Short mmCIF file of C-alpha atoms in Angstrom, two decimals:
data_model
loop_
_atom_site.label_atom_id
_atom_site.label_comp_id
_atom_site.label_asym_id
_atom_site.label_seq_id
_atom_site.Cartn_x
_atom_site.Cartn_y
_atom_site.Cartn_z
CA UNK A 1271 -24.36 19.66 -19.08
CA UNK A 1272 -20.43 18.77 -18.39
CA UNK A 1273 -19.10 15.01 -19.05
CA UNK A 1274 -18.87 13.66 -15.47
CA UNK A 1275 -15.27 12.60 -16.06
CA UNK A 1276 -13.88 16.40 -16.72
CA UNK A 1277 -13.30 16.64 -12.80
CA UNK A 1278 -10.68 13.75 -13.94
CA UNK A 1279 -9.14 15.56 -16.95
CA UNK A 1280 -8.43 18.27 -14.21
CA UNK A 1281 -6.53 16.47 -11.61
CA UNK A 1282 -2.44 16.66 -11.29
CA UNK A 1283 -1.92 13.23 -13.00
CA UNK A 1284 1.94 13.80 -13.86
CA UNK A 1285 2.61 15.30 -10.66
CA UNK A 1286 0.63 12.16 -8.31
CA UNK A 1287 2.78 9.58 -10.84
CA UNK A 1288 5.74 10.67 -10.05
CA UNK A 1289 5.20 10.75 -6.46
CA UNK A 1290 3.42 7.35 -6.84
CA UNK A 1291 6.59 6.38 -8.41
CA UNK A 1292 9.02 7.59 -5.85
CA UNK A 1293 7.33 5.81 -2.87
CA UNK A 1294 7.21 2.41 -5.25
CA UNK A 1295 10.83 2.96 -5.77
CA UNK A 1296 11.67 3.26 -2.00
CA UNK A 1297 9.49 0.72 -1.11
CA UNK A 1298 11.06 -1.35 -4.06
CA UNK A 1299 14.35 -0.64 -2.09
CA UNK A 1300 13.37 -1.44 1.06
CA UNK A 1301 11.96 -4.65 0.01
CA UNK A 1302 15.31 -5.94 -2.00
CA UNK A 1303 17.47 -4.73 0.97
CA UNK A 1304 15.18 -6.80 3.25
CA UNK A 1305 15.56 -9.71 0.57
CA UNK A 1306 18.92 -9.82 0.30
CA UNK A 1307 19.66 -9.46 4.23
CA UNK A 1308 17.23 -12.52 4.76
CA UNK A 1309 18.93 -14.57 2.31
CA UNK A 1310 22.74 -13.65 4.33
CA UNK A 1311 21.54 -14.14 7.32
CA UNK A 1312 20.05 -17.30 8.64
CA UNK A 1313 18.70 -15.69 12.06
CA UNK A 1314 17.34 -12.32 10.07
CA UNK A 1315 15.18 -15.06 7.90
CA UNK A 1316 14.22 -16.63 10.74
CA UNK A 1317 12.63 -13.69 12.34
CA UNK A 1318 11.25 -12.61 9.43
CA UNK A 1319 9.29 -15.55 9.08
CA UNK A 1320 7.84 -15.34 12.20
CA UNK A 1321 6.97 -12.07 11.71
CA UNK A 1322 5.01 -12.92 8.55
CA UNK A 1323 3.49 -15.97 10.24
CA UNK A 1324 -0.34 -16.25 10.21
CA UNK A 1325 -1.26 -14.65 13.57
CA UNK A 1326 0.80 -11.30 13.29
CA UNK A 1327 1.11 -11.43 9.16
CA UNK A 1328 -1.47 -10.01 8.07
CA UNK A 1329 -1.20 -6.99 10.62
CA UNK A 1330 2.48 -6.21 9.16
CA UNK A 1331 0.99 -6.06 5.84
CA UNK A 1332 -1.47 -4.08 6.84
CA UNK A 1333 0.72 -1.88 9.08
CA UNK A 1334 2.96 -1.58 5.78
CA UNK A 1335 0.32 -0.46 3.42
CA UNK A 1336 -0.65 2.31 5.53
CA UNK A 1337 2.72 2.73 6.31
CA UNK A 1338 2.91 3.30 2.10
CA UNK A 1339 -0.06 5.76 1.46
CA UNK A 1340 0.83 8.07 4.50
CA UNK A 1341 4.92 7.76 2.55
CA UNK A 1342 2.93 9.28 -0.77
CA UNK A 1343 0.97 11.84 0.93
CA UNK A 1344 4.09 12.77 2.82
CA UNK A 1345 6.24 13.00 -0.18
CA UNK A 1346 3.68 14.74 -1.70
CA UNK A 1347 3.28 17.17 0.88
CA UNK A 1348 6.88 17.44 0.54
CA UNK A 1349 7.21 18.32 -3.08
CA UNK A 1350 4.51 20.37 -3.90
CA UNK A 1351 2.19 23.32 -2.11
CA UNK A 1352 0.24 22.75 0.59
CA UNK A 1353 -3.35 23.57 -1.70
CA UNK A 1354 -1.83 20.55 -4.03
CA UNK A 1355 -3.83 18.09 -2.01
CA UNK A 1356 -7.92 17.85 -1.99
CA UNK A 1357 -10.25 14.69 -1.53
CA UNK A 1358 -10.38 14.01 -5.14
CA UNK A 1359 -6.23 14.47 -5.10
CA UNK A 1360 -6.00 11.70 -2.53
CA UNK A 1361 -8.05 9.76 -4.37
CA UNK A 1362 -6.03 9.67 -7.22
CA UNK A 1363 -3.17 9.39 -5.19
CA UNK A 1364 -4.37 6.28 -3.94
CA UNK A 1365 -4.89 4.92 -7.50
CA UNK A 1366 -1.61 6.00 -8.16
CA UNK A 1367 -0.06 4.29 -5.14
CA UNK A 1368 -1.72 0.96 -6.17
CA UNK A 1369 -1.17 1.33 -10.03
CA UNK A 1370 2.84 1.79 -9.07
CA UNK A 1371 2.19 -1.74 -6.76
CA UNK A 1372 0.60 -3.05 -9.75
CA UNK A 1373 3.64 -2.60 -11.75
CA UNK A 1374 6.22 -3.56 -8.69
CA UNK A 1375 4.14 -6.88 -8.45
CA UNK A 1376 4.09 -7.66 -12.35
CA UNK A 1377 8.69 -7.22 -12.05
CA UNK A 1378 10.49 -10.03 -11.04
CA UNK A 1379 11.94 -8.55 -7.91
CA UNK A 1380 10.90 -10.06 -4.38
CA UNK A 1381 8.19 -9.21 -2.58
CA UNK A 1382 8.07 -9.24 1.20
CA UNK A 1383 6.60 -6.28 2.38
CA UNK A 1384 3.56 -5.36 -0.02
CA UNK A 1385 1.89 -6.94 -3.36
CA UNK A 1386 -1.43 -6.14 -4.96
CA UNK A 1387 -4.45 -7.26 -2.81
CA UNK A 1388 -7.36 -6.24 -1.12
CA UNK A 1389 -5.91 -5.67 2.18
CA UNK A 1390 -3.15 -3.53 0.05
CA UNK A 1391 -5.84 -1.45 -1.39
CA UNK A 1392 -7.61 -0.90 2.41
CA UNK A 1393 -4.02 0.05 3.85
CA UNK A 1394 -3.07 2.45 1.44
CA UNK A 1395 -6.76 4.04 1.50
CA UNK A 1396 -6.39 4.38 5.27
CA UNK A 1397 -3.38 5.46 5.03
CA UNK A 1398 -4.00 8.26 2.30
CA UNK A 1399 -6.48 9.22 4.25
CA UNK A 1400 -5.35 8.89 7.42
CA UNK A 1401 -2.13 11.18 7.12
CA UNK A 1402 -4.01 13.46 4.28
CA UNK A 1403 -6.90 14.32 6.54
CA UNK A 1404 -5.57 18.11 7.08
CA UNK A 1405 -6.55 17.95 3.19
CA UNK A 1406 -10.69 16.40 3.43
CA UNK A 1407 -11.99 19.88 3.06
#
């Protein structure tokens, strides 16, 4: 009988880290460019914050997360082959995605767009899933 977490062993680890990473990066980016132009300029801050106000907030984060995971499976698709990407693939893609959130949210850089939550981890599912459906099989 085989260990239940050899189907784990097998996946592309290195390879969804390092596209995991990229997208954190470039959201990183995105996030201290954002930052810094909302801190410039008084009427950019303004809109911001009605943007993140409590009616339409929580549908830009969740906008952004999926937004995030459909960024990793496109980079993905991207870097490697097209047979790269399976269900169990996205799945650790989407662990991936979070773990590199994880990390963003535990540096001391500002945070606008995306930290680690629940509504994070439903967006970047939906996302994953939604741009990697080609890749169900």
């Amino acid at each position: 009988m085989s260990s239940p977490f050899q189907s784990l062993k097998q996946l592309p680890w290195r390879s969804l880290l390092q596209v995991a990473a990229v997208a954190t990066v470039a959201l990183a980016a995105l996030d201290f460019t954002l930052f810094w132009v909302a801190a410039v300029s008084a009427s950019f801050r303004h809109s911001l914050e009605l943007l993140f106000a409590p009616p339409l907030g929580l549908a830009i984060a969740l906008s952004v997360a999926v937004g995030f995971g459909a960024f990793g499976v496109l980079l993905g698709e991207q870097c490697y082959a097209p047979s790269f990407f399976n269900r169990s693939t996205l799945w650790a893609l989407v662990f991936c995605l979070l773990l590199g959130v994880g990390v963003k949210s535990l540096l001391p850089l500002p945070s606008l767009l995306l930290s680690l939550s629940r509504l994070s981890l439903i967006g970047i599912s939906l996302g994953v899933f939604w741009k990697g459906r080609p890749y169900w099989r």
